[in-house]
Short mmCIF file of C-alpha atoms in Angstrom, two decimals:
data_model
loop_
_atom_site.label_atom_id
_atom_site.label_comp_id
_atom_site.label_asym_id
_atom_site.label_seq_id
_atom_site.Cartn_x
_atom_site.Cartn_y
_atom_site.Cartn_z
CA MET A 1 26.46 -7.28 -16.85
CA MET A 2 22.72 -7.15 -15.92
CA THR A 3 20.35 -5.26 -18.22
CA THR A 4 16.54 -4.50 -17.08
CA PRO A 5 14.67 -6.92 -18.50
CA SER A 6 12.00 -6.06 -20.80
CA LYS A 7 8.53 -5.39 -19.27
CA ASP A 8 6.42 -7.87 -20.94
CA ASP A 9 8.61 -10.84 -20.33
CA PRO A 10 6.44 -13.08 -17.82
CA THR A 11 9.00 -14.00 -16.01
CA LEU A 12 10.13 -11.06 -14.82
CA LEU A 13 9.31 -7.90 -12.75
CA VAL A 14 7.86 -4.71 -14.01
CA LYS A 15 10.44 -2.65 -15.71
CA THR A 16 10.36 0.37 -13.88
CA GLU A 17 12.99 3.62 -13.13
CA LYS A 18 11.94 3.42 -9.18
CA PRO A 19 13.85 0.54 -7.49
CA LEU A 20 12.00 -2.93 -7.45
CA ALA A 21 10.10 -4.06 -4.17
CA THR A 22 12.97 -6.45 -4.21
CA SER A 23 15.45 -4.08 -2.79
CA VAL A 24 13.14 -2.25 -0.32
CA TRP A 25 10.97 -5.28 1.08
CA SER A 26 12.54 -7.72 3.13
CA HIS A 27 9.53 -9.10 5.35
CA ARG A 28 7.80 -12.51 5.16
CA HIS A 29 6.02 -11.75 8.56
CA ILE A 30 4.45 -8.48 10.03
CA LEU A 31 5.65 -8.87 13.61
CA GLY A 32 6.82 -5.16 15.04
CA LEU A 33 7.78 -2.41 13.76
CA GLU A 34 10.73 -1.96 15.22
CA ASP A 35 12.49 -3.82 12.34
CA PHE A 36 10.94 -1.71 9.74
CA THR A 37 13.05 1.00 7.78
CA LEU A 38 11.43 4.21 7.02
CA LYS A 39 11.66 2.97 3.16
CA GLU A 40 9.99 -0.18 4.26
CA ILE A 41 7.00 1.98 6.00
CA GLU A 42 7.00 4.70 2.80
CA LEU A 43 6.60 1.60 0.59
CA VAL A 44 3.53 0.30 2.92
CA LEU A 45 1.99 3.87 2.72
CA ASP A 46 2.71 4.25 -0.99
CA THR A 47 0.78 0.97 -1.77
CA ALA A 48 -1.89 2.08 0.47
CA ASP A 49 -2.74 4.73 -1.74
CA THR A 50 -3.27 2.53 -4.63
CA MET A 51 -5.45 0.28 -2.55
CA LYS A 52 -7.24 3.59 -1.41
CA GLU A 53 -8.18 3.77 -5.28
CA VAL A 54 -9.42 0.31 -5.41
CA LEU A 55 -12.02 1.22 -2.47
CA SER A 56 -13.25 4.44 -4.30
CA ARG A 57 -14.23 2.08 -7.36
CA PRO A 58 -18.11 1.15 -7.38
CA ILE A 59 -17.15 -2.52 -7.45
CA LYS A 60 -14.15 -2.73 -4.68
CA ARG A 61 -12.16 -5.76 -6.10
CA VAL A 62 -9.40 -6.65 -7.73
CA PRO A 63 -8.19 -10.21 -8.57
CA THR A 64 -4.58 -9.95 -6.95
CA LEU A 65 -4.66 -12.65 -4.66
CA ARG A 66 -6.91 -15.21 -6.22
CA GLY A 67 -6.39 -18.79 -4.84
CA LYS A 68 -4.80 -17.43 -1.93
CA THR A 69 -6.10 -18.40 1.78
CA ILE A 70 -6.05 -16.08 4.45
CA VAL A 71 -6.83 -17.03 7.88
CA THR A 72 -7.81 -14.77 10.92
CA LEU A 73 -6.87 -16.23 14.33
CA PHE A 74 -8.65 -14.23 16.96
CA TYR A 75 -7.64 -15.50 20.51
CA GLU A 76 -9.15 -12.00 22.15
CA PRO A 77 -12.22 -10.42 21.06
CA SER A 78 -11.84 -7.69 18.17
CA THR A 79 -14.40 -5.85 16.07
CA ARG A 80 -12.51 -3.78 13.64
CA THR A 81 -9.54 -5.10 13.52
CA ARG A 82 -10.92 -8.47 12.50
CA VAL A 83 -13.46 -7.20 9.78
CA SER A 84 -10.77 -4.44 8.47
CA PHE A 85 -8.65 -7.49 7.29
CA GLU A 86 -11.51 -9.65 6.37
CA LEU A 87 -12.53 -6.72 4.23
CA ALA A 88 -8.65 -6.26 3.07
CA ALA A 89 -8.47 -9.99 2.28
CA LYS A 90 -12.09 -10.22 -0.03
CA ASN A 91 -11.39 -7.12 -1.97
CA LEU A 92 -8.01 -8.80 -2.94
CA SER A 93 -10.28 -11.89 -3.96
CA ALA A 94 -8.58 -14.16 -1.29
CA ASP A 95 -10.38 -16.52 0.52
CA VAL A 96 -10.64 -15.99 4.05
CA VAL A 97 -11.28 -18.43 7.40
CA ASN A 98 -12.30 -16.53 10.24
CA LEU A 99 -11.24 -18.47 13.63
CA SER A 100 -12.02 -16.74 17.06
CA ALA A 101 -10.97 -18.04 20.38
CA SER A 102 -14.26 -19.52 21.25
CA SER A 103 -14.71 -21.58 18.03
CA LEU A 104 -11.21 -23.06 18.32
CA SER A 105 -9.61 -26.61 19.50
CA ALA A 106 -7.68 -24.42 22.28
CA THR A 107 -11.06 -24.72 24.61
CA LYS A 108 -10.44 -28.53 24.33
CA GLY A 109 -6.51 -27.95 25.32
CA GLU A 110 -4.52 -27.83 21.93
CA SER A 111 -1.61 -26.05 21.86
CA LEU A 112 -1.05 -22.50 19.80
CA VAL A 113 1.79 -24.31 17.58
CA ASP A 114 -0.54 -27.49 17.08
CA THR A 115 -3.27 -25.03 16.16
CA LEU A 116 -1.23 -23.28 13.83
CA ASP A 117 0.33 -26.47 12.23
CA THR A 118 -3.13 -27.57 11.43
CA LEU A 119 -3.89 -24.26 10.01
CA GLU A 120 -0.87 -24.56 7.70
CA SER A 121 -1.73 -28.13 6.63
CA LEU A 122 -5.36 -27.10 5.73
CA GLY A 123 -3.31 -24.62 3.18
CA ALA A 124 -3.02 -21.08 4.82
CA ASP A 125 -0.69 -18.97 3.34
CA ILE A 126 -1.14 -15.66 5.80
CA VAL A 127 -2.51 -16.19 9.45
CA VAL A 128 -3.32 -13.02 11.02
CA MET A 129 -3.13 -13.44 14.63
CA ARG A 130 -4.28 -11.78 17.89
CA HIS A 131 -3.16 -13.00 21.17
CA PRO A 132 -3.44 -12.30 24.57
CA HIS A 133 0.53 -13.26 25.29
CA SER A 134 3.27 -10.84 24.00
CA GLY A 135 5.41 -12.60 21.83
CA ALA A 136 3.11 -15.00 20.51
CA PRO A 137 3.05 -14.21 16.81
CA TYR A 138 6.92 -14.86 17.16
CA ILE A 139 6.47 -18.10 18.21
CA ALA A 140 4.15 -18.89 15.46
CA ALA A 141 6.47 -17.34 12.86
CA LYS A 142 9.10 -19.90 13.97
CA TYR A 143 7.46 -22.54 13.64
CA LEU A 144 4.85 -21.94 10.56
CA LYS A 145 6.15 -21.74 7.00
CA ALA A 146 2.88 -19.18 6.53
CA SER A 147 3.40 -15.39 6.64
CA ILE A 148 2.03 -14.54 10.07
CA ILE A 149 0.66 -10.80 10.65
CA ASN A 150 0.57 -9.65 14.37
CA ALA A 151 -3.24 -8.29 14.66
CA GLY A 152 -1.96 -7.38 18.69
CA ASP A 153 0.10 -9.45 21.06
CA GLY A 154 -0.48 -8.65 24.67
CA TRP A 155 0.96 -5.36 25.63
CA HIS A 156 3.65 -5.74 23.11
CA ALA A 157 2.82 -4.57 19.63
CA HIS A 158 -0.02 -3.49 16.90
CA PRO A 159 1.75 -2.95 13.97
CA THR A 160 -1.07 -2.89 11.55
CA GLN A 161 -3.13 -0.12 13.89
CA ALA A 162 0.11 1.94 13.79
CA LEU A 163 0.66 2.10 9.68
CA LEU A 164 -2.67 2.80 9.39
CA ASP A 165 -2.27 5.91 12.15
CA LEU A 166 1.00 6.82 10.29
CA TYR A 167 -1.13 6.51 6.68
CA THR A 168 -3.84 8.76 8.33
CA ILE A 169 -1.42 11.36 9.43
CA CYS A 170 0.48 11.38 6.22
CA ALA A 171 -2.79 11.97 4.48
CA HIS A 172 -3.68 15.34 6.07
CA ARG A 173 -0.12 16.41 6.78
CA GLY A 174 1.66 14.73 3.81
CA ASN A 175 4.94 14.05 5.90
CA LEU A 176 5.62 12.94 9.76
CA LYS A 177 9.09 14.76 9.65
CA GLY A 178 9.28 17.17 13.16
CA LEU A 179 5.47 16.81 13.83
CA LYS A 180 4.51 16.66 17.27
CA VAL A 181 2.91 13.73 17.99
CA VAL A 182 1.29 13.51 21.79
CA ILE A 183 -0.02 10.25 22.92
CA ILE A 184 -2.27 10.40 26.18
CA GLY A 185 -3.48 7.63 28.83
CA ASP A 186 -2.69 4.23 29.62
CA ILE A 187 0.60 3.53 27.71
CA LYS A 188 1.85 0.72 29.95
CA HIS A 189 -0.55 -1.61 28.42
CA SER A 190 -1.38 -0.26 25.42
CA ARG A 191 0.61 -1.91 22.41
CA VAL A 192 -0.82 0.49 19.92
CA ALA A 193 1.25 3.31 21.93
CA ARG A 194 4.22 0.98 21.53
CA SER A 195 3.94 0.29 17.85
CA ASN A 196 3.09 3.99 17.35
CA ILE A 197 6.55 4.87 19.01
CA TRP A 198 8.49 2.95 16.73
CA GLY A 199 6.78 4.29 13.81
CA LEU A 200 6.27 7.48 14.31
CA THR A 201 10.07 7.72 15.48
CA THR A 202 11.26 6.14 12.32
CA MET A 203 9.19 8.59 10.12
CA GLY A 204 10.67 11.52 12.17
CA ALA A 205 8.15 12.89 14.23
CA GLU A 206 8.51 13.77 18.10
CA VAL A 207 6.81 11.73 20.34
CA THR A 208 5.56 13.00 23.72
CA VAL A 209 3.74 10.60 26.10
CA CYS A 210 1.24 11.60 28.70
CA CYS A 211 -0.10 9.82 31.49
CA PRO A 212 0.01 9.15 35.25
CA PHE A 213 3.47 7.75 36.06
CA THR A 214 1.88 4.52 37.23
CA LEU A 215 0.81 3.91 33.63
CA LEU A 216 3.81 4.29 32.29
CA PRO A 217 5.96 1.26 31.44
CA ILE A 218 8.89 0.77 33.76
CA GLY A 219 12.18 2.31 32.02
CA LEU A 220 10.72 4.53 29.74
CA ASP A 221 11.72 7.39 31.74
CA LYS A 222 15.51 6.58 31.39
CA GLU A 223 17.78 6.79 28.88
CA GLN A 224 17.00 3.26 26.62
CA HIS A 225 19.24 1.76 23.83
CA HIS A 226 16.73 -0.36 22.47
CA PHE A 227 13.61 2.11 22.55
CA PRO A 228 13.20 4.97 20.84
CA LYS A 229 13.52 8.29 22.76
CA VAL A 230 10.29 9.75 23.91
CA SER A 231 9.36 12.93 25.97
CA ILE A 232 7.28 12.19 29.23
CA GLN A 233 4.95 14.68 30.19
CA PRO A 234 2.30 14.20 32.91
CA ASP A 235 0.86 17.30 32.95
CA ILE A 236 -1.67 17.12 29.86
CA GLU A 237 -2.24 21.26 29.23
CA LEU A 238 1.70 21.24 28.96
CA ALA A 239 1.69 18.01 26.85
CA LEU A 240 -0.50 19.29 24.21
CA GLU A 241 0.77 22.71 24.00
CA GLY A 242 1.70 23.66 19.69
CA ALA A 243 0.88 19.58 19.43
CA ASP A 244 -0.25 18.49 15.42
CA VAL A 245 -1.41 15.02 16.66
CA VAL A 246 -3.10 13.90 19.46
CA MET A 247 -3.55 10.44 20.05
CA VAL A 248 -5.94 9.49 22.67
CA LEU A 249 -5.65 5.92 24.01
CA ARG A 250 -8.43 3.71 25.36
CA LEU A 251 -8.28 3.59 29.14
CA GLN A 252 -8.37 -0.43 29.44
CA LEU A 253 -10.96 -0.86 32.04
CA GLU A 254 -10.24 -4.52 32.47
CA ARG A 255 -6.55 -3.99 32.96
CA GLN A 256 -7.29 -1.63 35.94
CA GLN A 257 -7.70 -4.05 38.72
CA GLY A 258 -4.30 -3.43 40.31
CA GLY A 259 -4.69 0.07 41.95
CA LEU A 260 -2.83 1.82 39.37
CA LEU A 261 -5.55 4.60 39.31
CA PRO A 262 -6.78 6.30 42.22
CA SER A 263 -10.09 6.43 40.77
CA LEU A 264 -11.41 6.56 37.80
CA ARG A 265 -13.31 10.13 38.18
CA GLU A 266 -9.67 11.62 39.16
CA TYR A 267 -8.50 10.49 35.60
CA VAL A 268 -11.14 11.76 33.70
CA LYS A 269 -10.55 14.81 35.57
CA LEU A 270 -6.95 15.32 35.06
CA TYR A 271 -6.80 13.17 31.69
CA GLN A 272 -9.85 13.49 29.62
CA LEU A 273 -8.90 15.27 26.45
CA THR A 274 -11.86 17.84 26.44
CA ASP A 275 -12.63 20.57 24.15
CA SER A 276 -10.68 23.27 26.06
CA ARG A 277 -7.76 21.31 26.72
CA LEU A 278 -7.38 20.75 22.85
CA LYS A 279 -7.28 24.34 22.25
CA LYS A 280 -3.48 24.09 23.65
CA ALA A 281 -2.88 22.14 20.56
CA LYS A 282 -2.46 23.38 16.99
CA ALA A 283 -5.05 24.80 15.19
CA GLU A 284 -4.84 22.12 12.59
CA ALA A 285 -4.62 19.64 14.82
CA LEU A 286 -5.67 15.78 14.61
CA VAL A 287 -7.37 13.73 16.74
CA MET A 288 -6.77 10.22 16.92
CA HIS A 289 -8.12 7.06 18.75
CA PRO A 290 -7.56 3.67 18.20
CA GLY A 291 -10.88 2.56 19.14
CA PRO A 292 -13.07 0.82 21.12
CA VAL A 293 -13.60 4.79 22.15
CA ASN A 294 -14.78 5.37 25.96
CA GLU A 295 -16.85 8.41 25.49
CA GLY A 296 -16.84 10.72 28.59
CA ILE A 297 -13.65 8.95 29.88
CA GLU A 298 -10.27 9.57 28.15
CA ILE A 299 -12.13 11.47 25.51
CA SER A 300 -15.08 14.00 25.73
CA PRO A 301 -17.84 13.20 23.09
CA ASP A 302 -17.80 16.67 21.52
CA VAL A 303 -13.94 16.00 21.04
CA ALA A 304 -14.20 12.41 19.55
CA HIS A 305 -16.98 13.45 17.28
CA GLY A 306 -15.68 17.23 16.59
CA PRO A 307 -14.01 18.60 13.58
CA LYS A 308 -10.55 17.50 14.35
CA SER A 309 -11.62 14.03 14.93
CA VAL A 310 -10.26 11.95 11.92
CA ILE A 311 -11.26 8.59 14.33
CA ALA A 312 -14.08 7.35 11.46
CA GLU A 313 -11.09 7.92 8.81
CA GLN A 314 -8.62 5.82 10.53
CA VAL A 315 -11.04 2.67 10.41
CA THR A 316 -11.56 2.98 6.51
CA ASN A 317 -7.73 3.54 6.24
CA GLY A 318 -7.28 0.25 7.99
CA VAL A 319 -8.53 -1.79 5.15
CA ALA A 320 -6.40 0.16 2.64
CA VAL A 321 -3.46 -0.35 4.95
CA ARG A 322 -4.19 -4.38 5.41
CA MET A 323 -4.49 -4.47 1.75
CA ALA A 324 -1.12 -3.23 0.92
CA LEU A 325 0.17 -5.61 3.74
CA LEU A 326 -1.36 -8.51 2.41
CA TYR A 327 -0.07 -7.78 -1.30
CA LEU A 328 3.22 -7.23 -0.15
CA LEU A 329 3.50 -10.52 1.62
CA SER A 330 1.97 -12.58 -0.62
CA ARG A 331 4.72 -13.35 -3.00
CA GLY A 332 4.76 -16.59 -4.88
CA GLY A 333 7.43 -18.66 -5.72
CA GLU A 334 9.64 -20.34 -3.47
CA MET B 1 26.49 -6.76 -25.31
CA SER B 2 25.99 -4.21 -28.05
CA ASN B 3 23.56 -1.46 -28.20
CA LYS B 4 22.06 0.37 -31.16
CA ILE B 5 19.91 2.98 -31.34
CA VAL B 6 16.89 2.90 -33.78
CA MET B 7 15.11 5.63 -33.10
CA ALA B 8 16.61 9.17 -32.36
CA PRO B 9 14.72 11.90 -30.80
CA GLU B 10 13.42 13.32 -33.75
CA ASP B 11 12.31 10.03 -34.77
CA VAL B 12 10.24 9.77 -31.44
CA ARG B 13 8.48 12.57 -32.02
CA ARG B 14 7.58 11.86 -35.65
CA THR B 15 6.24 8.79 -35.11
CA LEU B 16 3.97 10.26 -32.10
CA THR B 17 2.63 12.63 -34.57
CA ARG B 18 1.62 10.32 -37.40
CA ILE B 19 0.37 8.13 -34.23
CA THR B 20 -2.04 10.86 -33.14
CA HIS B 21 -3.21 11.83 -36.73
CA GLU B 22 -4.26 8.13 -36.83
CA ILE B 23 -5.94 8.62 -33.81
CA ILE B 24 -7.64 11.52 -34.42
CA GLU B 25 -8.87 9.93 -38.26
CA ARG B 26 -10.11 6.67 -36.80
CA ASN B 27 -12.11 8.27 -34.24
CA LYS B 28 -14.12 11.03 -35.39
CA ASN B 29 -16.05 11.80 -32.15
CA LEU B 30 -13.02 13.03 -30.25
CA LYS B 31 -15.51 13.94 -27.11
CA HIS B 32 -15.80 10.20 -26.28
CA LEU B 33 -12.06 9.68 -26.51
CA MET B 34 -9.67 9.03 -23.55
CA LEU B 35 -6.15 8.46 -23.70
CA VAL B 36 -5.02 5.52 -20.82
CA GLY B 37 -1.18 5.36 -20.79
CA MET B 38 0.12 2.53 -19.01
CA HIS B 39 2.80 2.76 -16.27
CA THR B 40 5.68 3.53 -16.54
CA ARG B 41 6.24 5.00 -19.93
CA GLY B 42 2.76 4.82 -21.74
CA VAL B 43 2.07 7.56 -19.42
CA PRO B 44 4.15 10.20 -20.68
CA LEU B 45 3.29 8.98 -24.00
CA ALA B 46 -0.61 9.16 -23.98
CA ARG B 47 0.11 13.05 -22.36
CA ARG B 48 2.31 13.66 -25.43
CA MET B 49 -0.27 12.25 -27.99
CA ALA B 50 -3.25 14.48 -25.92
CA ALA B 51 -1.16 17.72 -26.07
CA ASN B 52 -0.73 16.42 -29.79
CA ILE B 53 -4.80 15.98 -30.29
CA GLU B 54 -5.06 19.56 -28.65
CA ASP B 55 -2.67 21.15 -30.82
CA PHE B 56 -4.00 19.79 -34.23
CA GLU B 57 -7.92 19.49 -33.29
CA GLY B 58 -8.41 22.26 -30.31
CA THR B 59 -10.04 19.20 -28.30
CA LYS B 60 -8.74 18.44 -24.81
CA VAL B 61 -9.07 14.64 -24.21
CA PRO B 62 -8.63 13.15 -20.84
CA VAL B 63 -5.47 11.23 -19.99
CA GLY B 64 -5.69 8.40 -17.70
CA ALA B 65 -2.90 6.37 -15.95
CA LEU B 66 -3.20 2.44 -15.37
CA ASP B 67 -1.10 0.10 -13.22
CA ILE B 68 -1.60 -3.48 -13.89
CA SER B 69 0.08 -4.81 -10.66
CA PHE B 70 -2.92 -6.12 -9.33
CA TYR B 71 -4.35 -8.05 -12.85
CA ARG B 72 -1.02 -9.68 -13.70
CA ASP B 73 -0.99 -13.44 -14.46
CA ASP B 74 2.44 -13.82 -13.10
CA LEU B 75 2.19 -12.78 -9.36
CA ALA B 76 2.02 -16.33 -8.18
CA SER B 77 5.74 -16.86 -9.71
CA LEU B 78 7.34 -13.80 -8.51
CA ASP B 79 9.83 -13.44 -5.57
CA THR B 80 8.45 -10.29 -4.60
CA GLN B 81 5.46 -8.10 -5.62
CA PRO B 82 6.06 -5.30 -8.49
CA ILE B 83 5.66 -1.65 -6.84
CA VAL B 84 2.42 -0.58 -7.63
CA HIS B 85 1.85 2.54 -9.10
CA LEU B 86 -1.34 5.16 -8.47
CA THR B 87 -4.09 4.33 -11.14
CA ASP B 88 -5.76 7.34 -11.89
CA ILE B 89 -8.62 7.35 -14.11
CA PRO B 90 -10.18 10.98 -14.67
CA ALA B 91 -13.59 10.27 -16.33
CA SER B 92 -15.74 7.71 -16.37
CA VAL B 93 -15.08 4.82 -18.84
CA ASP B 94 -18.66 3.87 -19.68
CA ASP B 95 -19.40 4.57 -23.48
CA ARG B 96 -16.12 5.84 -24.37
CA ALA B 97 -13.81 4.94 -26.74
CA ILE B 98 -10.09 4.21 -24.97
CA VAL B 99 -6.70 4.17 -26.36
CA LEU B 100 -4.79 2.21 -24.22
CA VAL B 101 -1.24 3.17 -24.78
CA ASP B 102 2.24 1.49 -24.03
CA ASP B 103 5.99 1.72 -24.97
CA VAL B 104 6.55 -1.94 -26.18
CA LEU B 105 4.26 -4.64 -27.17
CA TYR B 106 5.65 -7.96 -26.89
CA THR B 107 4.12 -11.14 -25.50
CA GLY B 108 0.27 -9.12 -25.00
CA ARG B 109 0.18 -10.38 -21.57
CA SER B 110 0.38 -6.62 -20.10
CA ILE B 111 -2.44 -5.57 -22.31
CA ARG B 112 -4.61 -8.58 -21.27
CA ALA B 113 -4.23 -7.06 -17.60
CA ALA B 114 -4.69 -3.96 -18.80
CA MET B 115 -8.05 -4.78 -20.51
CA ASP B 116 -9.10 -6.62 -17.22
CA ALA B 117 -8.54 -3.93 -15.37
CA LEU B 118 -10.22 -1.07 -17.41
CA ILE B 119 -13.58 -3.47 -17.60
CA ASP B 120 -13.35 -3.31 -13.87
CA LEU B 121 -14.01 0.02 -14.00
CA GLY B 122 -16.80 -0.17 -16.47
CA ARG B 123 -18.00 -0.76 -20.09
CA PRO B 124 -16.06 1.25 -22.32
CA LYS B 125 -17.25 1.51 -25.92
CA SER B 126 -14.18 0.41 -27.44
CA ILE B 127 -10.31 -0.56 -26.43
CA GLN B 128 -7.81 0.38 -28.82
CA LEU B 129 -4.17 0.14 -28.53
CA ALA B 130 -1.38 2.51 -29.49
CA VAL B 131 2.28 1.32 -28.76
CA LEU B 132 5.83 2.84 -29.73
CA ILE B 133 7.07 -0.43 -30.52
CA ASP B 134 6.02 -3.74 -31.91
CA ARG B 135 8.43 -6.38 -31.13
CA GLY B 136 6.65 -9.57 -31.75
CA HIS B 137 6.67 -12.93 -29.88
CA ARG B 138 2.88 -12.64 -29.07
CA GLU B 139 1.69 -15.25 -26.77
CA LEU B 140 -2.10 -14.04 -26.49
CA PRO B 141 -4.36 -13.17 -29.79
CA ILE B 142 -3.61 -9.08 -29.44
CA ARG B 143 -2.46 -6.91 -32.23
CA ALA B 144 -1.99 -3.15 -32.09
CA ASP B 145 -4.13 -0.25 -33.76
CA TYR B 146 -1.67 1.74 -33.82
CA VAL B 147 2.43 0.94 -34.36
CA GLY B 148 5.14 3.28 -34.10
CA LYS B 149 7.55 0.78 -35.24
CA ASN B 150 7.52 -3.03 -36.14
CA MET B 151 10.67 -4.16 -34.59
CA PRO B 152 11.00 -7.83 -35.16
CA SER B 153 13.68 -9.32 -32.56
CA SER B 154 15.06 -11.97 -30.88
CA ARG B 155 14.12 -13.15 -27.18
CA HIS B 156 17.93 -12.93 -26.76
CA GLU B 157 17.45 -8.76 -27.48
CA GLU B 158 16.11 -5.99 -25.43
CA ILE B 159 14.38 -3.20 -26.66
CA GLN B 160 14.81 -0.16 -24.63
CA VAL B 161 12.61 2.94 -24.59
CA LYS B 162 13.82 6.01 -22.95
CA LEU B 163 11.67 8.99 -22.70
CA LYS B 164 12.28 12.40 -21.52
CA GLU B 165 10.10 12.42 -18.59
CA THR B 166 11.40 9.16 -17.14
CA ASP B 167 14.92 8.99 -18.59
CA GLY B 168 16.25 12.41 -19.82
CA ILE B 169 16.34 11.51 -23.40
CA ASP B 170 13.75 10.27 -26.12
CA GLU B 171 15.54 7.32 -27.26
CA VAL B 172 14.88 3.55 -28.41
CA ALA B 173 17.88 1.17 -28.74
CA ILE B 174 18.16 -2.59 -29.05
CA ILE B 175 20.40 -4.21 -26.84
CA SER B 176 21.37 -7.95 -27.60
CA ILE B 177 22.56 -9.87 -24.69
CA PRO B 178 24.64 -12.97 -25.36
CA PRO B 179 22.66 -15.98 -24.45
CA LYS B 180 25.47 -16.79 -21.77
CA GLU B 181 24.35 -13.52 -19.80
CA ILE B 182 20.95 -14.19 -19.85
CA ILE B 183 20.96 -17.11 -17.26
CA LYS B 184 22.13 -14.62 -14.34
#
């Protein structure tokens, strides 16, 4: 028979009345939220809460990840995600190496797998990776012993952004159950939308997407077995009716060459989140945006900086959530 | 496996009363005192001692909760990370006399981690240690200032502390595990 081991025994986990991490957490990588259970998401959010406490200290540093090496490998430009991961790693006392596409041997023709192999030989424990091709982190996870965190792959997923969005909503509402969340904008090209749809529906929220049909991913309007159920409402005023949370996506101007929108002006006229449109949502509604914000295009400046906006908070929470993920991934042993 | 109860609810209550009196005796200026319980069972113990101090002296003493997961020296050898609980220190630790409270003192490694965690928050005037049970087997030069009960034990035994707040009953038991069962 197993008994709970004594708390001070250095070879054993802390004795608690709550279930230990072993029974809840099964991830070696963070690739997408589709394989996250409700319990796992809750563990991430609870752990992020404790990280928020560390961030509130005058000296925001704990020695937890001493001796671990974390590499950020970015094949696409990024400010907040990369800096957020770097700060998260440093707050936990890990060593951080930053690589961006321009400084990589990929410009000399090195393959992704070879680059990753090299990083592993150099001692990387966790690789935080952003890549323009959907699925690239999955290949990396197959070849590497190190843990991979997907910091955005193509149109596919951006799980850490979704988790910080969930954390921000929970910080205001306590819970996501039954909340109406409206996602407005370029759903087709948005990895943030995809990851959020997985996370939000797992947490029990009801998701409505609002965009012109040309910016809707193929098949989303039909019943899907492999993708969560969402409502579609192309009319922004109807979509906003009674919303608890409004997520505005960046209109990815660099991906609008294919004639999906008749004109930018039409998009602004029909889909910009303005103060008068926001009145349709609940009085206590939250306005979110994953950044970078195109003010005056998908969102009007007075809303982006208005009282309902939690955009700045999302960035701060991003550090806490990423600290939580780094902590949960960096186990020893093996 | 055998299970021997060494402290009943009454014993736990009396012991906490005595420890509280010792804390009051040692810390003349209660205004500078803060009790900090270590997760999980140190927290309710610290709360009860603070309630006792208020009963005996009429002074409200702040009570904090400390999680040591970030400071453990064995993180590199664990298969999965321990679940972190919220650290909540209600007042500045600077120039305060802090009494750390835990249920069982064993190797002393948790206490080392707790002291590091506290010192990261500032510069306490002093750190004292109160434990319900001291079971010996120290691996670091650490001793408790206030001990509920010394309970020399074998490594094959487990000291199980139950508290009303976390387990529904106040009770301390020694559980001996035959060496065979320790392996798994």
